[in-house]
């Protein structure tokens, strides 16, 4: 059934200028002086799965800080796998699997025994599991993921260790530090035992070229023994995670604490997908690290431009600037995100995107290039879930082709994906003002009825022979336009 809505252009002068060919006109929508009718129809959307891209996929960060239930997280994630796979997730990123110094309270970022993934009693603890579960539960999760077409990414902490026994370090003037890792001291597996010579300072140097992080137990990768056990040996950490446990790739934690050449060495030896956490909003810093490591990186520059634009400055202009994100420089090396375990636990409001702007941020990320990462707490939030699933569908189908930025001002950001072949592409219209906005635009589609695939506007504008029409975006929201069914 068709229904009709009266829609107005604010002034005849505005309408006349736009129709005369000045297709950069934007204005607030005002329905009080309607001069034209636009059809509203519910059933015009195409089946987007017909446009599924060969390289489609998004990564799910499958944890948040201090996950619950303790000891049951792998099983909790396992229960989500079918739904995630159906939504288009092709990788999940799990927390560091090795036993941490804080036992079942550890989120994995205080690595003690890389080879204990939930099967050894450590330091008097009777419960062998990590915070996330047992080794068997981890292997079950990896197998279920593979059965559903999902790769599994391990978080790798190469920079520092925690939880060893006290040992005098001659390079620290005899000061005792927690650098002794053996069967009696934080390394029940008996593999990759460590002493003070494997940390900084040592007989090679006082520190590497990167900033020290947990200086007393900062691993020295220039020590051949450290390289061998981490990735060089046939029974190394990397080989154990990949060939025994079944992990498919790596997320390298805090890469500022060691040289990028060590990421390259790891990847050259064992392969697999990888991404580095270079926690820096400067796109040049990210580019330099990608160049040196050969690995993709999380696009913190994109994340901070979104946070600044949506929250801090409330101005979308920066989204249109050239080269201010990694994805604008190296789209194939940029792993984009709108939240992660660190940003969501940090009370600094300038280090996270506000709840009210989350979907706006996802609309940007999932319509642009780069490899998107979805945050568990956002996807599993019932207020966001349907919208994010729909945006993932858009990402894996019509979010394709060259990117053309049409407008970027304080209130509006409009971007066109030009599609390719039979794929029509899309137009994203973000609006952070308090009023509905409209924009006269030249599209790539002649004599077509358009539909908002974000489901935020019921209007169905029609393009003329030159592809010109008016598109709309609700207040504080977004629309994603593409062609609808033929009438």
Coordinates of C-alpha atoms in Angstrom, one line a residue:
X1 CA 0.0 0.0 0.0
X2 CA 1.3 3.5 -0.8
X3 CA 0.9 6.5 1.4
X4 CA 1.7 10.0 0.7
X5 CA 3.5 12.7 2.7
X6 CA 3.6 16.5 2.0
X7 CA 7.1 17.8 1.9
X8 CA 8.3 21.3 1.4
X9 CA 11.4 23.1 0.2
X10 CA 11.9 26.1 2.5
X11 CA 11.8 28.8 -0.2
X12 CA 11.2 29.0 -3.9
X13 CA 14.5 30.8 -4.3
X14 CA 16.3 27.9 -2.8
X15 CA 14.4 25.4 -4.9
X16 CA 15.0 27.5 -8.1
X17 CA 18.7 27.8 -7.5
X18 CA 19.2 24.1 -6.9
X19 CA 17.1 23.0 -9.9
X20 CA 19.1 25.5 -12.0
X21 CA 22.1 23.2 -11.5
X22 CA 23.7 24.5 -8.3
X23 CA 23.6 21.0 -6.8
X24 CA 25.4 21.9 -3.5
X25 CA 22.3 23.3 -1.8
X26 CA 21.6 22.2 1.7
X27 CA 18.9 23.5 4.1
X28 CA 16.8 22.5 7.1
X29 CA 13.6 20.7 6.2
X30 CA 10.4 22.5 7.0
X31 CA 7.1 20.8 6.2
X32 CA 4.9 23.8 7.0
X33 CA 4.7 25.1 3.4
X34 CA 4.5 22.0 1.3
X35 CA 4.9 22.4 -2.4
X36 CA 5.6 18.8 -3.6
X37 CA 4.5 15.3 -2.8
X38 CA 7.0 12.4 -2.2
X39 CA 5.9 8.8 -2.1
X40 CA 6.5 6.9 1.1
X41 CA 6.5 3.2 0.6
X42 CA 7.7 0.4 2.8
X43 CA 8.5 -2.3 0.3
X44 CA 10.9 -0.7 -2.1
X45 CA 14.2 -2.0 -0.7
X46 CA 16.2 -4.4 -2.8
X47 CA 17.6 -7.6 -1.5
X48 CA 21.1 -6.4 -0.8
X49 CA 22.5 -9.9 -0.5
X50 CA 22.5 -10.0 -4.3
X51 CA 25.4 -7.5 -4.1
X52 CA 27.6 -9.4 -1.5
X53 CA 31.2 -8.6 -2.1
X54 CA 33.8 -11.4 -2.5
X55 CA 36.0 -9.9 0.2
X56 CA 33.1 -9.0 2.6
X57 CA 33.6 -9.4 6.3
X58 CA 34.0 -7.6 9.6
X59 CA 35.9 -8.5 12.8
X60 CA 34.3 -8.8 16.2
X61 CA 36.2 -7.8 19.3
X62 CA 34.8 -10.7 21.3
X63 CA 35.5 -9.3 24.8
X64 CA 35.4 -6.2 26.9
X65 CA 37.3 -5.2 30.0
X66 CA 36.6 -7.6 33.0
X67 CA 34.4 -9.9 31.2
X68 CA 31.9 -12.1 33.1
X69 CA 31.4 -14.9 33.9
X70 CA 34.9 -15.6 35.2
X71 CA 35.9 -19.0 33.8
X72 CA 33.0 -19.1 31.4
X73 CA 33.8 -16.5 28.7
X74 CA 34.9 -18.9 26.0
X75 CA 31.6 -20.7 26.3
X76 CA 29.7 -17.4 26.3
X77 CA 31.4 -16.4 23.1
X78 CA 30.7 -19.8 21.6
X79 CA 27.0 -19.3 22.1
X80 CA 27.2 -16.2 19.8
X81 CA 29.1 -17.7 16.9
X82 CA 26.2 -18.7 14.6
X83 CA 24.5 -15.3 14.9
X84 CA 27.8 -13.5 14.3
X85 CA 28.5 -15.6 11.3
X86 CA 25.1 -15.0 9.8
X87 CA 25.6 -11.3 10.3
X88 CA 28.8 -11.2 8.3
X89 CA 31.5 -11.5 10.9
X90 CA 34.5 -13.3 9.4
X91 CA 37.0 -13.0 12.3
X92 CA 36.8 -12.8 16.0
X93 CA 39.5 -11.3 18.2
X94 CA 40.0 -13.0 21.5
X95 CA 42.0 -11.7 24.6
X96 CA 45.5 -12.9 25.2
X97 CA 45.0 -16.6 26.0
X98 CA 48.0 -17.3 28.3
X99 CA 48.0 -17.4 32.1
X100 CA 48.4 -13.9 33.6
X101 CA 50.0 -13.0 36.9
X102 CA 46.6 -12.1 38.4
X103 CA 45.2 -15.6 37.7
X104 CA 41.5 -15.7 37.2
X105 CA 41.2 -12.0 37.5
X106 CA 43.6 -11.4 34.6
X107 CA 42.5 -10.0 31.3
X108 CA 45.6 -11.4 29.8
X109 CA 47.7 -8.2 29.6
X110 CA 50.0 -9.3 32.5
X111 CA 51.4 -12.4 30.7
X112 CA 53.2 -14.9 32.9
X113 CA 53.1 -18.3 31.1
X114 CA 52.4 -18.1 27.4
X115 CA 51.9 -21.8 27.1
X116 CA 49.4 -22.2 30.0
X117 CA 46.1 -21.5 28.3
X118 CA 44.0 -23.0 31.1
X119 CA 45.5 -26.3 32.0
X120 CA 48.1 -25.8 34.8
X121 CA 47.8 -24.9 38.5
X122 CA 50.0 -21.8 39.0
X123 CA 51.4 -20.4 42.2
X124 CA 49.2 -22.4 44.5
X125 CA 46.0 -21.8 42.6
X126 CA 43.9 -24.9 42.4
X127 CA 41.7 -23.7 39.6
X128 CA 43.6 -24.3 36.3
X129 CA 41.4 -22.1 34.1
X130 CA 42.2 -18.6 32.9
X131 CA 39.5 -15.9 33.4
X132 CA 38.1 -17.0 30.1
X133 CA 38.0 -20.8 30.6
X134 CA 39.9 -24.0 30.1
X135 CA 42.2 -25.0 27.2
X136 CA 39.5 -27.4 26.0
X137 CA 36.8 -24.7 26.0
X138 CA 39.2 -22.5 24.0
X139 CA 39.8 -25.2 21.5
X140 CA 36.1 -25.9 21.3
X141 CA 35.4 -22.2 20.5
X142 CA 38.1 -22.1 17.8
X143 CA 36.7 -25.3 16.2
X144 CA 33.1 -23.9 16.3
X145 CA 34.3 -20.7 14.8
X146 CA 36.1 -22.5 11.9
X147 CA 33.0 -24.6 11.3
X148 CA 31.0 -21.4 10.9
X149 CA 33.6 -19.7 8.5
X150 CA 35.1 -17.5 11.1
X151 CA 38.9 -17.1 11.7
X152 CA 40.1 -16.6 15.3
X153 CA 42.6 -13.9 16.2
X154 CA 44.8 -14.2 19.3
X155 CA 45.9 -11.1 21.3
X156 CA 49.7 -11.2 21.6
X157 CA 51.6 -9.3 24.3
X158 CA 55.2 -9.2 23.3
X159 CA 56.4 -6.2 25.2
X160 CA 56.4 -7.1 28.9
X161 CA 55.9 -10.0 31.4
X162 CA 54.5 -10.2 34.9
X163 CA 54.4 -12.6 37.8
X164 CA 57.9 -14.1 37.9
X165 CA 60.1 -14.7 40.9
X166 CA 62.5 -12.2 42.5
X167 CA 66.0 -12.2 41.1
X168 CA 69.0 -9.9 41.4
X169 CA 69.9 -8.1 38.2
X170 CA 73.6 -7.1 37.9
X171 CA 72.7 -4.5 35.3
X172 CA 70.5 -2.8 37.8
X173 CA 73.2 -2.6 40.5
X174 CA 72.0 -5.9 42.0
X175 CA 68.4 -4.7 42.6
X176 CA 66.0 -7.5 42.7
X177 CA 63.2 -7.6 40.1
X178 CA 60.5 -10.2 39.2
X179 CA 62.4 -11.6 36.2
X180 CA 62.7 -15.3 37.1
X181 CA 60.2 -17.5 35.2
X182 CA 60.5 -21.2 35.7
X183 CA 58.4 -24.1 36.9
X184 CA 58.4 -22.8 40.5
X185 CA 58.0 -19.2 39.5
X186 CA 55.1 -18.3 37.2
X187 CA 55.9 -20.7 34.3
X188 CA 54.4 -24.1 35.2
X189 CA 54.5 -25.2 31.6
X190 CA 58.3 -25.3 31.7
X191 CA 58.5 -23.7 28.3
X192 CA 60.2 -20.4 27.6
X193 CA 61.8 -20.1 31.0
X194 CA 63.3 -16.6 31.5
X195 CA 65.8 -14.9 33.6
X196 CA 67.1 -11.3 34.0
X197 CA 69.3 -11.6 30.9
X198 CA 66.1 -11.7 28.8
X199 CA 64.8 -8.4 30.0
X200 CA 66.2 -4.9 30.0
X201 CA 68.8 -3.9 30.8
X202 CA 71.2 -6.7 29.8
X203 CA 74.5 -7.5 28.2
X204 CA 73.3 -6.3 24.8
X205 CA 71.8 -2.9 25.7
X206 CA 69.8 -1.0 28.4
X207 CA 66.7 -0.8 26.3
X208 CA 65.6 -1.0 22.7
X209 CA 64.7 1.9 20.5
X210 CA 61.1 2.0 21.7
X211 CA 59.6 3.4 24.9
X212 CA 59.9 1.2 27.9
X213 CA 56.7 -0.2 29.3
X214 CA 57.0 -2.1 32.7
X215 CA 60.7 -1.4 32.5
X216 CA 61.8 -4.0 35.0
X217 CA 60.3 -6.8 32.9
X218 CA 60.5 -5.4 29.4
X219 CA 61.4 -8.3 27.1
X220 CA 64.5 -7.9 25.0
X221 CA 63.8 -9.2 21.5
X222 CA 67.4 -8.7 20.5
X223 CA 68.1 -11.8 22.6
X224 CA 68.1 -14.7 20.2
X225 CA 66.6 -16.9 22.9
X226 CA 63.6 -14.6 23.2
X227 CA 63.1 -14.6 19.4
X228 CA 63.4 -18.4 19.3
X229 CA 60.8 -19.0 22.0
X230 CA 58.3 -16.4 20.8
X231 CA 58.3 -17.3 17.1
X232 CA 61.5 -18.9 15.8
X233 CA 61.3 -22.5 17.2
X234 CA 59.0 -25.2 15.9
X235 CA 57.5 -25.3 19.4
X236 CA 57.5 -21.6 19.8
X237 CA 54.6 -19.6 21.3
X238 CA 53.5 -18.6 17.7
X239 CA 53.6 -22.2 16.4
X240 CA 51.8 -23.5 19.5
X241 CA 49.0 -20.9 19.1
X242 CA 48.7 -21.5 15.4
X243 CA 49.3 -25.2 14.7
X244 CA 48.2 -26.7 18.0
X245 CA 45.4 -24.4 19.3
X246 CA 44.3 -23.4 15.8
X247 CA 44.5 -19.5 15.9
X248 CA 44.5 -17.9 12.5
X249 CA 46.1 -14.6 13.2
X250 CA 47.4 -12.0 15.6
X251 CA 46.5 -8.7 17.3
X252 CA 49.8 -7.3 18.6
X253 CA 49.3 -5.4 21.9
X254 CA 50.9 -2.0 22.5
X255 CA 53.4 -2.1 19.7
X256 CA 55.0 1.2 20.9
X257 CA 56.9 -0.9 23.4
X258 CA 59.0 -2.8 20.9
X259 CA 60.4 -2.3 17.4
X260 CA 58.1 -3.0 14.4
X261 CA 60.7 -5.3 12.8
X262 CA 59.7 -7.9 15.4
X263 CA 56.1 -8.0 14.2
X264 CA 57.5 -8.5 10.7
X265 CA 59.7 -11.3 11.9
X266 CA 56.8 -13.0 13.6
X267 CA 54.6 -12.7 10.5
X268 CA 57.3 -13.8 8.2
X269 CA 57.8 -17.0 10.2
X270 CA 54.2 -18.0 11.0
X271 CA 51.9 -15.9 8.7
X272 CA 48.2 -15.2 9.3
X273 CA 46.2 -12.1 9.5
X274 CA 47.7 -9.4 11.8
X275 CA 46.9 -6.0 13.2
X276 CA 49.0 -3.8 15.5
X277 CA 47.7 -1.6 18.4
X278 CA 49.7 1.6 17.9
X279 CA 47.7 3.8 20.3
X280 CA 48.3 7.1 18.4
X281 CA 45.9 9.5 16.8
X282 CA 48.5 10.8 14.4
X283 CA 48.0 9.2 10.9
X284 CA 51.7 9.7 10.0
X285 CA 52.8 7.7 13.1
X286 CA 50.4 4.9 12.0
X287 CA 51.7 5.0 8.4
X288 CA 55.3 4.8 9.5
X289 CA 54.6 1.8 11.7
X290 CA 52.7 0.0 8.9
X291 CA 55.6 0.7 6.5
X292 CA 58.1 -0.7 9.0
X293 CA 56.1 -3.7 10.1
X294 CA 54.3 -4.6 6.9
X295 CA 51.2 -5.2 9.1
X296 CA 47.8 -3.5 9.2
X297 CA 47.1 -1.3 12.2
X298 CA 44.1 -0.1 14.1
X299 CA 43.1 3.2 12.7
X300 CA 43.3 5.3 15.9
X301 CA 43.4 8.4 13.7
X302 CA 40.0 7.6 12.3
X303 CA 38.7 6.8 15.8
X304 CA 39.9 10.2 17.2
X305 CA 38.6 12.2 14.2
X306 CA 35.2 10.6 14.8
X307 CA 35.3 11.3 18.5
X308 CA 36.4 14.9 17.9
X309 CA 33.8 15.5 15.2
X310 CA 30.8 13.9 16.9
X311 CA 31.5 14.7 20.6
X312 CA 34.3 17.1 21.4
X313 CA 34.0 19.7 18.6
X314 CA 30.5 18.8 17.4
X315 CA 31.7 19.7 13.9
X316 CA 31.9 17.3 11.0
X317 CA 34.2 19.4 8.8
X318 CA 37.3 17.3 9.7
X319 CA 35.8 14.2 8.3
X320 CA 36.2 15.7 4.9
X321 CA 39.9 16.6 5.2
X322 CA 42.4 14.8 3.1
X323 CA 44.8 12.3 4.6
X324 CA 43.9 12.7 8.3
X325 CA 43.2 9.0 8.9
X326 CA 45.1 5.8 8.1
X327 CA 42.2 4.6 6.0
X328 CA 42.6 7.6 3.7
X329 CA 46.3 6.7 3.2
X330 CA 46.3 2.9 3.3
X331 CA 42.7 1.7 3.1
X332 CA 43.9 -1.9 2.8
X333 CA 46.1 -1.6 5.9
X334 CA 43.6 0.2 8.1
X335 CA 41.5 -1.7 10.7
X336 CA 38.8 0.7 11.7
X337 CA 36.8 0.7 15.0
X338 CA 34.5 2.9 17.1
X339 CA 35.2 1.4 20.5
X340 CA 37.5 -1.2 22.2
X341 CA 38.2 -2.7 25.6
X342 CA 40.5 0.3 26.5
X343 CA 38.3 3.1 25.3
X344 CA 35.2 1.8 27.0
X345 CA 36.9 1.4 30.4
X346 CA 38.6 4.8 30.4
X347 CA 36.6 7.5 32.1
X348 CA 38.3 10.1 29.9
X349 CA 35.4 11.3 27.7
X350 CA 37.8 12.4 25.1
X351 CA 38.9 8.8 24.7
X352 CA 35.6 7.3 23.8
X353 CA 32.6 8.0 21.5
X354 CA 29.5 8.8 23.5
X355 CA 26.5 6.4 23.6
X356 CA 24.3 8.9 21.8
X357 CA 26.7 9.1 18.8
X358 CA 27.6 5.4 18.6
X359 CA 25.4 4.6 15.6
X360 CA 26.6 7.7 13.8
X361 CA 30.1 6.5 14.2
X362 CA 29.2 3.0 13.0
X363 CA 27.4 4.5 10.0
X364 CA 30.7 6.2 9.0
X365 CA 32.9 3.2 9.7
X366 CA 30.7 0.7 7.9
X367 CA 30.2 2.7 4.7
X368 CA 33.8 3.7 4.2
X369 CA 36.8 1.6 3.3
X370 CA 39.1 -0.1 5.8
X371 CA 38.5 -3.3 7.6
X372 CA 35.8 -2.7 10.3
X373 CA 35.9 -4.0 13.9
X374 CA 32.7 -4.3 15.8
X375 CA 32.8 -4.0 19.6
X376 CA 31.1 -6.8 21.6
X377 CA 29.2 -4.5 24.0
X378 CA 27.8 -2.5 21.1
X379 CA 26.6 -5.4 19.0
X380 CA 25.1 -7.2 21.9
X381 CA 23.4 -4.1 23.2
X382 CA 19.7 -4.6 22.2
X383 CA 19.4 -0.8 21.5
X384 CA 22.0 -1.0 18.8
X385 CA 22.0 -4.6 17.6
X386 CA 19.5 -4.4 14.7
X387 CA 21.0 -1.2 13.4
X388 CA 24.5 -2.6 13.6
X389 CA 23.5 -5.8 11.8
X390 CA 21.9 -3.8 9.1
X391 CA 25.0 -1.6 8.7
X392 CA 27.1 -4.7 8.5
X393 CA 24.8 -5.9 5.7
X394 CA 25.3 -2.5 3.9
X395 CA 29.1 -2.8 4.5
X396 CA 29.3 -6.2 2.8
X397 CA 27.1 -5.3 -0.1
X398 CA 26.7 -1.7 -1.5
X399 CA 29.5 0.0 0.4
X400 CA 31.9 -0.3 -2.6
X401 CA 33.5 1.7 -5.3
X402 CA 35.5 4.9 -5.1
X403 CA 34.7 7.4 -2.3
X404 CA 33.7 10.9 -3.2
X405 CA 33.1 13.4 -0.4
X406 CA 30.2 15.7 -1.4
X407 CA 29.9 17.9 1.6
X408 CA 31.6 18.3 5.0
X409 CA 30.5 21.2 7.2
X410 CA 29.6 21.7 10.8
X411 CA 26.3 19.8 10.8
X412 CA 26.6 17.6 7.7
X413 CA 28.8 15.0 6.1
X414 CA 27.8 13.5 2.7
X415 CA 29.8 10.8 1.0
X416 CA 29.2 8.9 -2.2
X417 CA 30.4 5.3 -2.9
X418 CA 30.3 5.0 -6.6
X419 CA 29.7 1.3 -6.8
X420 CA 31.0 -0.9 -9.6
X421 CA 29.5 -3.0 -12.3
X422 CA 25.9 -3.9 -11.3
X423 CA 26.6 -2.8 -7.7
X424 CA 24.9 0.7 -7.3
X425 CA 27.0 2.0 -4.4
X426 CA 25.5 4.3 -1.9
X427 CA 25.3 7.9 -0.4
X428 CA 25.8 8.4 3.3
X429 CA 24.2 11.5 4.8
X430 CA 25.2 12.3 8.4
X431 CA 23.4 15.1 10.3
X432 CA 24.3 16.2 13.8
X433 CA 22.1 19.2 13.9
X434 CA 18.8 19.5 15.8
X435 CA 16.8 19.7 12.6
X436 CA 16.1 17.4 9.7
X437 CA 18.4 18.3 6.8
X438 CA 18.0 18.1 3.0
X439 CA 20.5 18.4 0.2
X440 CA 20.2 18.8 -3.5
X441 CA 22.6 16.3 -5.1
X442 CA 23.7 14.8 -8.4
X443 CA 23.7 11.0 -8.0
X444 CA 25.0 8.3 -10.3
X445 CA 21.4 7.0 -10.8
X446 CA 19.1 8.3 -13.6
X447 CA 15.3 8.1 -13.2
X448 CA 15.5 5.9 -10.1
X449 CA 13.5 5.8 -6.9
X450 CA 15.9 6.0 -3.9
X451 CA 15.5 4.3 -0.5
X452 CA 17.2 4.9 2.8
X453 CA 18.7 1.5 3.6
X454 CA 19.5 2.8 7.2
X455 CA 15.7 2.7 7.8
X456 CA 15.8 6.2 9.3
X457 CA 13.8 8.0 6.6
X458 CA 10.6 6.8 5.0
X459 CA 10.9 9.3 2.1
X460 CA 11.6 7.9 -1.4
X461 CA 13.0 10.7 -3.6
X462 CA 13.2 10.1 -7.3
X463 CA 16.1 11.2 -9.5
X464 CA 15.6 12.9 -12.9
X465 CA 17.4 12.0 -16.1
X466 CA 20.6 13.7 -15.0
X467 CA 20.5 11.9 -11.7
X468 CA 19.5 15.0 -9.6
X469 CA 17.3 14.8 -6.6
X470 CA 16.9 15.9 -2.9
X471 CA 18.1 13.6 -0.1
X472 CA 17.3 13.9 3.6
X473 CA 18.8 13.1 6.9
X474 CA 16.9 13.1 10.3
X475 CA 18.1 15.3 13.1
X476 CA 21.0 13.9 15.0
X477 CA 21.1 10.8 12.8
X478 CA 22.0 9.5 9.3
X479 CA 20.5 8.1 6.1
X480 CA 22.1 5.7 3.6
X481 CA 20.6 6.2 0.1
X482 CA 20.7 3.8 -2.8
X483 CA 18.3 2.7 -5.6
X484 CA 15.1 0.9 -4.8
X485 CA 12.9 -1.5 -6.8
X486 CA 11.6 -0.5 -10.2
X487 CA 8.1 0.9 -10.0

